Amino acid sequence: MNSINRRSVLLAGLGVAGAGALAACNSASGSGGTPGLVSPSGSAVTRVEKKRSSTGKVMKRSLTATSVRLDLGGGIMARTWAFDGRTPGKEIRLTAGDTLAAELTNQLPDKTATSIHWHGLALRNDMDGVPPATQQAVRAGAAFTYRFIADAPGTYFFHPHVGVQLDRGLHAPLIVEDPKEPLSYDDEWVVVLDDWLDGVTGTPDEAFAELKRGMGGMDHSGMSGMGGSSPSPESSGGHDMGGMDMSGGGKDEMSASPSPSDSASGMSMKFMLMGANSELLGGDAGDVKYPYHLVNGRVPQDPDVYTGKPGKRVRLRIINAGSDTAYRVALGGHKLTITHTDGYPVEHRRTDALLVGMGERYDVLVTLDDGVFPLVALAEGKKASGMALIRTGSGSKPSSTVRPEELDRMIMSASELRAADEVRLSAKKADRVHRIELTGGMDTYNWAINGEKFDMNNPDASPLRVEEGQRVRLDFVNTTDMWHPMHLHGHTYQLGSAGPRKDTTIVLPKKKVSVVFDADNPGQWLLHCHNAYHGEAGMMALVAYAS
């Protein structure tokens, strides 16, 4: 099998709290906890962990988070943070039922605290990696061992859950193999997509500081879609600068670094993206201006290459590790057969292209033709793309700006899929229903859930309560003018009555999406937008089990 290139560059961890608040956390031991709620290390958590199917095998891994200078290809260097000096970090691959014992050593600069969140896994709550809700942050110079049974096969990944570290380079795939794998294929290739600015135009923290100022101080004359609630999805996008292209480049955005800053009414515009519009996403496509979009850590001019043979059937495990970008993915000259999303099997569907939101994963099968073919990740609505290559024979490398016609044919998203019979939830009336109203906007950058900005200093102040054994329905109601990929920790929900099983789903502007799950994993679990900047601004809530 092909491994991901050692120089590959990836994502990091999803935003949560400042280091000071994390250091002050005292809930990590799980011995205390909030009265009336299951503690992250309580007896209910231990009881469920003991019931998980286990092989008895323990895989030990050491992960060191450190500062590194990365080669993105094409002579482009970036100073960022990564696991063990490379990004993506080395893939972790184990068999369902194995125990993972991963020791994280924090060697990040400037006394920076960090953690690891195991994205998509239903694991024990105190190993979920969300300071201060489930553990204390791992302080600089310290270490922490994550130990849990990974009992659900699938394509996952891991990243920090502190601040906007999601948008740095700390990330790696986590693949849990099925010992009774039903699919037949010859090889597989893990494909990680990422939007990149760290160490090139600035840092994620600088980008977030600019975004937090919002659009309220700008001169809105001649602009539409700037405010928090005024524009409609039918308008020309959430950040329309009167026809000006403020995306940091034209058709070939990655041919050169963008200008360091733009301005409107004297306001710095170094990181804020204007004019990003997508019909697929219901309007505004994103907030942040990225100089590069990467596939397996490489820019399109110097792409990662998978080498195979014509006629072979390959499983692609596609992970969107980006922070602000949905990708439309297609392989030139090929059809894709979707087999899984977010680790769970679906009824197989053939398509030309996929729409993949941040935090989502898709497994697809493809039978390779003879030649050289571009795997293109179009940054949806952002006039830019990432690219890797599949080579099975002779032929020249396509242009870094190639746009396969498959990108404009049949485009499939999760809402069009159905869960496979073996994982579809039984029909059952919901015991508990929570309305999850997505609120806020760009005007004051006040993203929230039910109008309440999440306070990481007091994460269990107003939890969404559930009880073990309940069937729970979450009604995501997007009142904003932007799309949001909503991620639930520790569980896999189902879209509607027969849709796919997922942990992250796209909620379009002015739309409602209902999901259901069985409350079978006690603890305190974060529910949030997987746009790193929306989440850090406050679009989070805590789903907590009553004790």
Coordinates of C-alpha atoms in Angstrom, one line a residue:
M1 CA 0.0 0.0 0.0
N2 CA 1.1 3.6 -0.6
S3 CA 1.9 5.6 2.5
I4 CA 1.3 9.3 2.7
N5 CA 4.4 11.3 1.7
R6 CA 6.7 12.1 4.7
R7 CA 6.6 15.8 3.8
S8 CA 2.8 15.9 3.7
V9 CA 1.2 18.7 5.5
L10 CA -2.1 18.6 7.4
L11 CA -4.4 20.1 9.8
A12 CA -4.5 20.5 13.5
G13 CA -7.0 20.6 16.3
L14 CA -10.3 22.2 16.7
G15 CA -10.6 25.3 18.8
V16 CA -11.7 25.4 22.4
A17 CA -10.1 27.5 25.1
G18 CA -7.2 29.6 26.1
A19 CA -4.2 28.0 27.8
G20 CA -4.8 29.8 31.1
A21 CA -8.3 28.4 31.4
L22 CA -7.1 25.0 30.5
A23 CA -4.3 25.0 33.1
A24 CA -6.9 26.0 35.7
C25 CA -9.1 23.1 34.9
N26 CA -9.5 20.6 37.7
S27 CA -12.0 18.2 36.1
A28 CA -9.5 16.0 34.4
S29 CA -9.3 13.5 37.2
G30 CA -13.0 12.8 36.9
S31 CA -13.2 12.3 40.6
G32 CA -15.4 15.4 41.0
G33 CA -17.6 16.6 38.2
T34 CA -20.8 18.6 38.2
P35 CA -23.6 17.4 40.5
G36 CA -26.3 15.6 38.4
L37 CA -24.0 14.9 35.5
V38 CA -22.0 11.8 34.7
S39 CA -18.3 12.5 35.3
P40 CA -15.9 11.9 32.4
S41 CA -14.1 9.2 34.5
G42 CA -17.1 8.1 36.4
S43 CA -18.4 4.6 37.1
A44 CA -20.9 4.8 34.2
V45 CA -18.0 5.5 31.7
T46 CA -15.9 2.6 33.1
R47 CA -18.9 0.2 32.9
V48 CA -19.5 0.9 29.3
E49 CA -15.8 0.7 28.4
K50 CA -15.6 -2.8 30.0
K51 CA -18.5 -3.9 27.7
R52 CA -16.7 -2.9 24.5
S53 CA -15.5 -5.8 22.3
S54 CA -11.8 -6.1 22.8
T55 CA -9.1 -8.1 21.0
G56 CA -6.8 -7.8 24.0
K57 CA -4.1 -6.3 21.8
V58 CA -2.5 -3.0 22.8
M59 CA -0.9 -0.7 20.2
K60 CA 1.6 1.7 21.7
R61 CA 2.4 5.0 20.0
S62 CA 4.5 8.0 21.0
L63 CA 3.4 11.4 19.6
T64 CA 5.5 14.5 20.1
A65 CA 3.9 17.9 19.3
T66 CA 6.7 20.3 18.3
S67 CA 7.5 23.3 16.1
V68 CA 8.7 22.4 12.6
R69 CA 9.6 23.9 9.2
L70 CA 7.7 22.1 6.5
D71 CA 8.3 21.7 2.8
L72 CA 4.9 22.0 1.1
G73 CA 6.4 21.3 -2.3
G74 CA 7.5 23.7 -5.1
G75 CA 10.0 25.4 -2.8
I76 CA 7.3 26.6 -0.4
M77 CA 8.3 26.4 3.2
A78 CA 6.0 26.9 6.2
R79 CA 6.8 27.2 9.9
T80 CA 4.1 25.4 11.8
W81 CA 3.5 22.7 14.5
A82 CA 3.4 19.0 13.8
F83 CA 3.6 15.5 15.3
D84 CA 7.2 14.2 15.3
G85 CA 8.4 16.8 12.8
R86 CA 6.1 15.8 9.9
T87 CA 2.6 16.5 8.8
P88 CA 0.4 14.7 8.4
G89 CA 1.8 12.7 11.3
K90 CA 2.4 9.0 10.8
E91 CA -0.9 7.2 10.2
I92 CA -2.2 5.1 13.1
R93 CA -3.7 1.8 11.9
L94 CA -5.2 -0.8 14.1
T95 CA -7.9 -3.5 14.1
A96 CA -11.4 -3.0 15.6
G97 CA -11.2 -4.0 19.2
D98 CA -7.6 -3.1 19.7
T99 CA -6.6 -0.8 22.5
L100 CA -4.6 2.3 21.6
A101 CA -2.1 3.6 24.1
A102 CA -0.8 6.9 22.6
E103 CA 1.5 9.0 24.7
L104 CA 1.4 12.7 23.7
T105 CA 4.5 14.7 24.7
N106 CA 4.1 18.5 24.4
Q107 CA 7.1 20.3 23.1
L108 CA 5.3 23.3 21.6
P109 CA 6.8 26.7 22.0
D110 CA 5.7 29.6 24.2
K111 CA 4.2 27.5 27.0
T112 CA 1.4 26.4 24.6
A113 CA -1.0 23.8 26.0
T114 CA -2.5 21.2 23.7
S115 CA -4.5 17.9 23.6
I116 CA -5.6 15.2 21.1
H117 CA -9.2 14.7 20.1
W118 CA -9.9 11.4 18.3
H119 CA -12.3 12.7 15.8
G120 CA -15.3 10.4 15.1
L121 CA -14.5 7.7 17.6
A122 CA -17.0 6.6 20.2
L123 CA -14.5 6.1 23.0
R124 CA -14.4 6.5 26.7
N125 CA -15.2 10.1 27.7
D126 CA -12.1 11.0 29.6
M127 CA -9.9 10.1 26.5
D128 CA -11.9 12.5 24.2
G129 CA -9.2 15.2 24.5
V130 CA -11.4 18.3 25.1
P131 CA -9.9 20.5 27.8
P132 CA -11.2 21.4 30.3
A133 CA -14.4 19.4 29.8
T134 CA -12.9 16.0 29.8
Q135 CA -9.3 16.5 30.8
Q136 CA -6.7 19.1 31.8
A137 CA -4.8 20.4 28.8
V138 CA -1.3 18.9 28.4
R139 CA 1.0 21.7 29.4
A140 CA 4.2 22.5 27.6
G141 CA 7.0 20.1 28.7
A142 CA 4.4 17.6 30.0
A143 CA 3.0 14.3 28.6
F144 CA -0.3 12.5 28.7
T145 CA -1.2 9.0 27.6
Y146 CA -4.5 8.4 25.9
R147 CA -5.7 4.8 26.3
F148 CA -9.0 3.4 25.0
I149 CA -10.5 0.6 23.0
A150 CA -11.2 1.5 19.3
D151 CA -14.1 -0.9 18.6
A152 CA -15.7 0.8 15.5
P153 CA -14.1 0.2 12.1
G154 CA -13.7 3.2 9.9
T155 CA -11.8 6.2 8.6
Y156 CA -11.0 8.7 11.4
F157 CA -8.3 11.3 12.2
F158 CA -6.9 13.0 15.3
H159 CA -6.1 16.6 16.0
P160 CA -5.8 19.0 19.0
H161 CA -8.9 20.6 20.6
V162 CA -7.4 23.8 22.0
G163 CA -7.9 27.3 20.5
V164 CA -7.6 27.3 16.7
Q165 CA -4.8 24.7 16.7
L166 CA -7.0 22.9 14.2
D167 CA -5.6 25.3 11.5
R168 CA -2.0 24.4 12.2
G169 CA -0.1 21.2 11.2
L170 CA -0.9 18.8 14.1
H171 CA -2.9 16.0 12.5
A172 CA -2.8 12.4 11.3
P173 CA -5.2 9.8 10.0
L174 CA -6.5 7.0 12.2
I175 CA -7.7 3.9 10.4
V176 CA -9.6 1.2 12.3
E177 CA -9.7 -1.9 10.1
D178 CA -12.6 -4.3 10.0
P179 CA -11.4 -7.9 10.8
K180 CA -14.4 -9.1 8.7
E181 CA -13.9 -6.5 5.9
P182 CA -16.8 -7.0 3.4
L183 CA -15.3 -4.9 0.6
S184 CA -13.1 -6.3 -2.1
Y185 CA -10.2 -4.1 -3.3
D186 CA -6.5 -4.4 -4.2
D187 CA -5.0 -1.4 -2.4
E188 CA -6.0 1.7 -0.6
W189 CA -4.8 5.3 -0.4
V190 CA -5.5 7.8 2.4
V191 CA -6.2 11.2 1.0
V192 CA -6.2 14.2 3.4
L193 CA -7.4 17.6 2.3
D194 CA -6.4 20.8 4.0
D195 CA -6.6 24.6 3.7
W196 CA -3.3 26.2 4.6
L197 CA -2.1 29.6 5.9
D198 CA 0.1 28.9 8.9
G199 CA 3.7 30.1 8.5
V200 CA 2.9 31.5 5.1
T201 CA 0.7 34.6 5.6
G202 CA 0.5 34.5 9.3
T203 CA -0.9 32.2 12.1
P204 CA -4.4 31.0 12.8
D205 CA -4.4 33.0 16.0
E206 CA -3.8 36.2 13.9
A207 CA -6.5 35.2 11.5
F208 CA -9.0 34.6 14.3
A209 CA -8.1 38.0 15.9
E210 CA -8.9 39.7 12.6
L211 CA -12.2 37.8 12.1
K212 CA -13.4 38.5 15.7
R213 CA -13.5 42.2 14.8
G214 CA -16.3 41.4 12.5
M215 CA -17.7 43.4 9.6
G216 CA -19.6 45.9 11.7
G217 CA -16.9 48.6 11.5
M218 CA -16.7 48.5 7.7
D219 CA -18.4 50.8 5.2
H220 CA -21.1 48.5 3.8
S221 CA -22.1 50.8 0.9
G222 CA -21.9 48.8 -2.3
M223 CA -21.6 45.5 -0.3
S224 CA -24.0 42.8 0.3
G225 CA -24.0 39.8 2.6
M226 CA -21.7 41.4 5.2
G227 CA -24.1 41.5 8.1
G228 CA -25.2 38.8 10.5
S229 CA -28.7 38.4 9.3
S230 CA -29.6 40.6 6.4
P231 CA -28.5 38.7 3.3
S232 CA -30.4 35.8 1.9
P233 CA -28.9 32.5 0.6
E234 CA -30.0 33.7 -2.9
S235 CA -27.8 36.7 -2.7
S236 CA -24.3 36.6 -4.3
G237 CA -22.7 35.2 -1.2
G238 CA -22.0 36.2 2.4
H239 CA -19.0 38.4 1.6
D240 CA -19.6 40.1 -1.7
M241 CA -17.3 43.0 -2.3
G242 CA -19.2 44.6 -5.1
G243 CA -17.6 42.3 -7.7
M244 CA -14.0 42.7 -6.4
D245 CA -12.0 39.5 -6.2
M246 CA -10.6 39.4 -2.7
S247 CA -9.7 35.7 -2.7
G248 CA -6.0 36.2 -2.8
G249 CA -5.7 35.1 -6.4
G250 CA -7.4 34.4 -9.7
K251 CA -8.0 31.1 -11.4
D252 CA -4.5 29.9 -10.3
E253 CA -4.6 31.2 -6.8
M254 CA -1.6 29.0 -5.8
S255 CA 0.8 30.3 -8.4
A256 CA 2.1 32.9 -6.0
S257 CA 1.6 34.0 -2.4
P258 CA -1.2 36.5 -2.0
S259 CA -0.7 40.1 -1.2
P260 CA -0.1 40.5 2.6
S261 CA -3.2 42.6 3.2
D262 CA -6.2 44.3 1.7
S263 CA -8.3 46.9 3.3
A264 CA -11.8 48.4 3.3
S265 CA -12.4 51.6 5.2
G266 CA -9.0 51.2 6.8
M267 CA -9.8 47.8 8.2
S268 CA -7.1 45.1 7.8
M269 CA -8.1 42.4 5.3
K270 CA -5.1 40.2 5.5
F271 CA -7.1 37.0 6.4
M272 CA -10.7 37.7 5.7
L273 CA -12.0 36.3 2.5
M274 CA -14.4 38.2 0.3
G275 CA -16.6 37.0 -2.6
A276 CA -16.6 33.3 -1.7
N277 CA -19.9 32.0 -3.0
S278 CA -21.3 28.5 -3.7
E279 CA -24.7 27.3 -4.8
L280 CA -24.0 23.9 -3.3
L281 CA -23.4 25.5 0.1
G282 CA -26.3 27.9 -0.1
G283 CA -24.4 31.1 -0.5
D284 CA -21.4 32.2 1.5
A285 CA -18.7 29.5 1.3
G286 CA -16.2 30.6 3.9
D287 CA -14.5 33.3 6.0
V288 CA -10.8 32.8 5.6
K289 CA -8.3 33.6 2.8
Y290 CA -5.9 30.6 2.3
P291 CA -2.9 30.9 0.0
Y292 CA -2.8 27.1 -0.5
H293 CA -5.0 24.1 -0.6
L294 CA -3.2 20.9 0.0
V295 CA -3.7 17.2 -0.8
N296 CA -1.6 15.0 1.5
G297 CA 0.4 18.1 2.4
R298 CA 1.5 19.1 -1.1
V299 CA 0.6 22.0 -3.3
P300 CA -0.7 21.3 -6.8
Q301 CA 2.5 22.3 -8.5
D302 CA 4.4 19.5 -6.7
P303 CA 1.7 17.0 -5.9
D304 CA 1.6 13.8 -4.0
V305 CA 1.5 10.8 -6.4
Y306 CA -0.2 7.4 -6.0
T307 CA 1.4 4.8 -8.3
G308 CA -0.8 1.8 -9.2
K309 CA -1.7 -0.5 -12.1
P310 CA -4.5 -0.3 -14.6
G311 CA -7.6 -2.4 -13.7
K312 CA -6.8 -2.4 -10.0
R313 CA -9.5 -1.5 -7.5
V314 CA -8.4 1.0 -5.0
R315 CA -10.2 2.3 -1.8
L316 CA -9.7 6.0 -1.3
R317 CA -10.2 7.1 2.3
I318 CA -10.9 10.9 2.0
I319 CA -10.5 13.1 5.0
N320 CA -11.3 16.8 5.1
A321 CA -8.9 18.2 7.7
G322 CA -9.4 21.8 6.8
S323 CA -10.7 24.6 9.0
D324 CA -12.9 26.8 6.8
T325 CA -13.2 25.0 3.4
A326 CA -15.5 22.4 1.9
Y327 CA -14.0 20.5 -1.0
R328 CA -15.6 19.2 -4.2
V329 CA -13.6 16.1 -5.0
A330 CA -13.3 14.2 -8.3
L331 CA -10.8 11.9 -10.0
G332 CA -10.4 12.9 -13.7
G333 CA -11.6 10.1 -16.1
H334 CA -13.2 8.0 -13.3
K335 CA -16.4 7.4 -11.5
L336 CA -16.4 7.0 -7.7
T337 CA -18.4 4.4 -5.8
I338 CA -19.3 5.7 -2.3
T339 CA -19.1 2.9 0.3
H340 CA -18.8 4.7 3.7
T341 CA -19.1 8.1 5.3
D342 CA -17.7 9.1 8.7
G343 CA -16.6 5.4 9.1
Y344 CA -20.0 3.8 8.6
P345 CA -21.2 1.9 5.5
V346 CA -23.9 3.2 3.2
E347 CA -25.8 1.7 0.3
H348 CA -23.3 2.0 -2.5
R349 CA -23.8 5.0 -4.9
R350 CA -21.8 5.9 -8.0
T351 CA -21.0 9.5 -8.6
D352 CA -18.7 11.8 -10.4
A353 CA -17.8 14.1 -7.5
L354 CA -18.2 14.4 -3.7
L355 CA -18.9 17.4 -1.5
V356 CA -16.9 17.0 1.7
G357 CA -17.3 19.4 4.6
M358 CA -14.7 20.0 7.3
G359 CA -14.4 17.0 9.6
E360 CA -16.3 14.7 7.2
R361 CA -14.7 11.5 5.8
Y362 CA -15.8 9.4 2.7
D363 CA -14.5 6.0 1.6
V364 CA -14.9 5.4 -2.2
L365 CA -13.9 2.6 -4.5
V366 CA -12.4 3.3 -8.0
T367 CA -11.2 1.0 -10.7
L368 CA -8.1 2.6 -12.2
D369 CA -7.7 3.4 -15.9
D370 CA -4.4 3.5 -17.8
G371 CA -2.5 6.8 -17.6
V372 CA -2.0 9.8 -15.4
F373 CA -5.1 11.3 -13.6
P374 CA -5.7 14.3 -11.4
L375 CA -7.4 13.9 -8.1
V376 CA -8.7 17.4 -7.6
A377 CA -10.1 19.0 -4.4
L378 CA -11.9 22.1 -5.6
A379 CA -12.1 24.6 -2.7
E380 CA -15.8 25.1 -2.9
G381 CA -16.6 28.7 -3.8
K382 CA -13.1 29.9 -3.3
K383 CA -11.6 30.0 -6.8
A384 CA -8.8 27.6 -5.9
S385 CA -8.0 24.0 -5.6
G386 CA -5.7 21.3 -4.4
M387 CA -4.5 18.3 -6.4
A388 CA -2.8 14.9 -6.2
L389 CA -2.1 12.4 -9.0
I390 CA -2.8 8.8 -9.7
R391 CA -0.3 7.3 -12.1
T392 CA -0.8 3.9 -13.7
G393 CA 1.0 4.3 -17.0
S394 CA 2.8 6.8 -19.2
G395 CA 1.6 10.4 -19.7
S396 CA 2.5 13.9 -18.7
K397 CA 1.5 15.6 -15.5
P398 CA -1.7 17.7 -15.9
S399 CA -1.7 21.4 -15.2
S400 CA -1.9 22.4 -11.5
T401 CA -5.1 24.3 -12.4
V402 CA -6.8 21.4 -14.2
R403 CA -10.5 21.1 -13.7
P404 CA -11.8 17.6 -14.6
E405 CA -15.2 17.7 -16.1
E406 CA -16.4 15.3 -13.4
L407 CA -16.4 18.2 -11.0
D408 CA -19.3 19.7 -12.9
R409 CA -21.3 16.5 -13.4
M410 CA -23.1 14.5 -10.6
I411 CA -22.0 15.9 -7.2
M412 CA -23.1 13.9 -4.2
S413 CA -23.4 14.8 -0.5
A414 CA -24.4 12.9 2.6
S415 CA -28.1 14.0 2.3
E416 CA -28.5 11.8 -0.8
L417 CA -27.1 8.6 0.9
R418 CA -28.8 5.9 2.9
A419 CA -27.3 3.9 5.7
A420 CA -26.5 0.3 5.0
D421 CA -29.0 -2.2 6.5
E422 CA -26.6 -3.5 9.1
V423 CA -26.0 0.0 10.7
R424 CA -29.4 1.6 10.2
L425 CA -31.1 2.5 13.5
S426 CA -34.3 0.8 14.3
A427 CA -37.4 3.0 14.0
K428 CA -38.2 4.4 17.4
K429 CA -39.9 7.5 18.9
A430 CA -37.4 10.0 20.3
D431 CA -37.4 10.1 24.1
R432 CA -35.6 13.5 24.1
V433 CA -35.6 16.3 21.5
H434 CA -33.2 19.2 21.6
R435 CA -33.5 22.2 19.2
I436 CA -30.0 23.2 18.2
E437 CA -30.5 26.7 16.7
L438 CA -27.4 27.9 14.9
T439 CA -27.1 31.7 15.4
G440 CA -24.8 34.6 14.7
G441 CA -23.1 36.1 11.7
M442 CA -20.1 38.0 10.3
D443 CA -21.3 41.4 11.4
T444 CA -20.0 41.0 15.0
Y445 CA -18.6 37.4 14.5
N446 CA -21.0 36.2 17.3
W447 CA -21.4 32.5 16.2
A448 CA -23.4 30.6 18.9
I449 CA -25.9 27.8 19.6
N450 CA -29.3 28.9 20.7
G451 CA -28.0 32.4 20.9
E452 CA -25.6 31.5 23.7
K453 CA -21.8 31.7 23.2
F454 CA -20.2 28.7 24.7
D455 CA -17.9 29.4 27.7
M456 CA -15.0 27.0 27.9
N457 CA -14.2 28.3 31.3
N458 CA -17.5 26.9 32.4
P459 CA -18.3 24.2 29.9
D460 CA -21.1 22.5 31.8
A461 CA -23.0 25.7 32.7
S462 CA -26.1 25.0 30.6
P463 CA -25.7 21.5 29.1
L464 CA -28.1 19.7 26.7
R465 CA -29.1 16.9 29.1
V466 CA -29.7 13.3 28.0
E467 CA -30.1 10.1 29.8
E468 CA -28.4 6.7 29.1
G469 CA -30.7 4.5 27.0
Q470 CA -32.7 7.3 25.4
R471 CA -33.2 7.8 21.7
V472 CA -32.3 11.4 21.2
R473 CA -33.2 13.7 18.3
L474 CA -31.3 16.9 17.6
D475 CA -33.0 19.4 15.3
F476 CA -30.3 21.6 13.7
V477 CA -32.0 24.8 12.7
N478 CA -29.6 27.1 10.8
T479 CA -30.8 30.7 11.2
T480 CA -27.6 32.1 9.8
D481 CA -26.5 33.0 6.3
M482 CA -23.6 30.5 6.3
W483 CA -23.3 26.7 6.2
H484 CA -22.0 24.8 9.3
P485 CA -20.6 21.3 9.5
M486 CA -22.0 20.1 12.9
H487 CA -19.9 17.5 14.8
L488 CA -21.0 15.5 17.8
H489 CA -18.3 13.8 19.9
G490 CA -18.5 10.3 21.2
H491 CA -21.5 9.2 19.1
T492 CA -22.6 8.5 15.5
Y493 CA -26.0 9.9 14.6
Q494 CA -28.3 9.1 11.7
L495 CA -29.6 11.6 9.3
G496 CA -33.4 11.4 9.4
S497 CA -35.2 8.0 9.4
A498 CA -32.9 6.1 7.0
G499 CA -30.0 8.5 6.1
P500 CA -26.3 7.7 6.6
R501 CA -24.7 7.3 10.1
K502 CA -22.4 10.2 10.6
D503 CA -20.7 12.3 13.3
T504 CA -20.4 15.5 11.2
T505 CA -23.0 16.8 8.8
I506 CA -23.5 19.9 6.7
V507 CA -26.3 22.2 7.7
L508 CA -27.1 24.7 5.0
P509 CA -28.2 28.3 5.6
K510 CA -31.9 28.7 6.5
K511 CA -32.3 24.9 6.5
K512 CA -33.2 22.3 9.2
V513 CA -31.5 18.9 9.5
S514 CA -32.8 16.4 12.1
V515 CA -30.5 13.6 13.4
V516 CA -31.1 10.8 15.9
F517 CA -28.8 8.8 18.0
D518 CA -28.9 6.3 20.9
A519 CA -27.5 7.6 24.2
D520 CA -25.2 4.7 24.8
N521 CA -21.9 6.3 25.7
P522 CA -22.1 8.2 29.0
G523 CA -20.1 11.3 29.7
Q524 CA -19.9 15.0 28.7
W525 CA -19.6 15.4 24.9
L526 CA -19.0 18.5 22.8
L527 CA -21.3 19.4 20.0
H528 CA -19.9 22.1 17.7
C529 CA -19.4 23.6 14.3
H530 CA -16.3 22.1 12.8
N531 CA -15.4 25.4 11.2
A532 CA -12.5 26.1 13.6
Y533 CA -13.2 29.8 13.7
H534 CA -16.9 29.5 14.2
G535 CA -16.4 26.9 17.0
E536 CA -13.8 29.0 18.8
A537 CA -16.1 32.1 18.5
G538 CA -18.7 30.2 20.5
M539 CA -20.8 27.8 18.2
M540 CA -20.5 24.9 20.7
A541 CA -22.6 23.2 23.3
L542 CA -22.2 20.3 25.7
V543 CA -24.3 17.2 25.5
A544 CA -24.2 15.8 29.0
Y545 CA -25.6 12.6 30.5
A546 CA -27.6 12.9 33.7
S547 CA -26.2 10.8 36.5

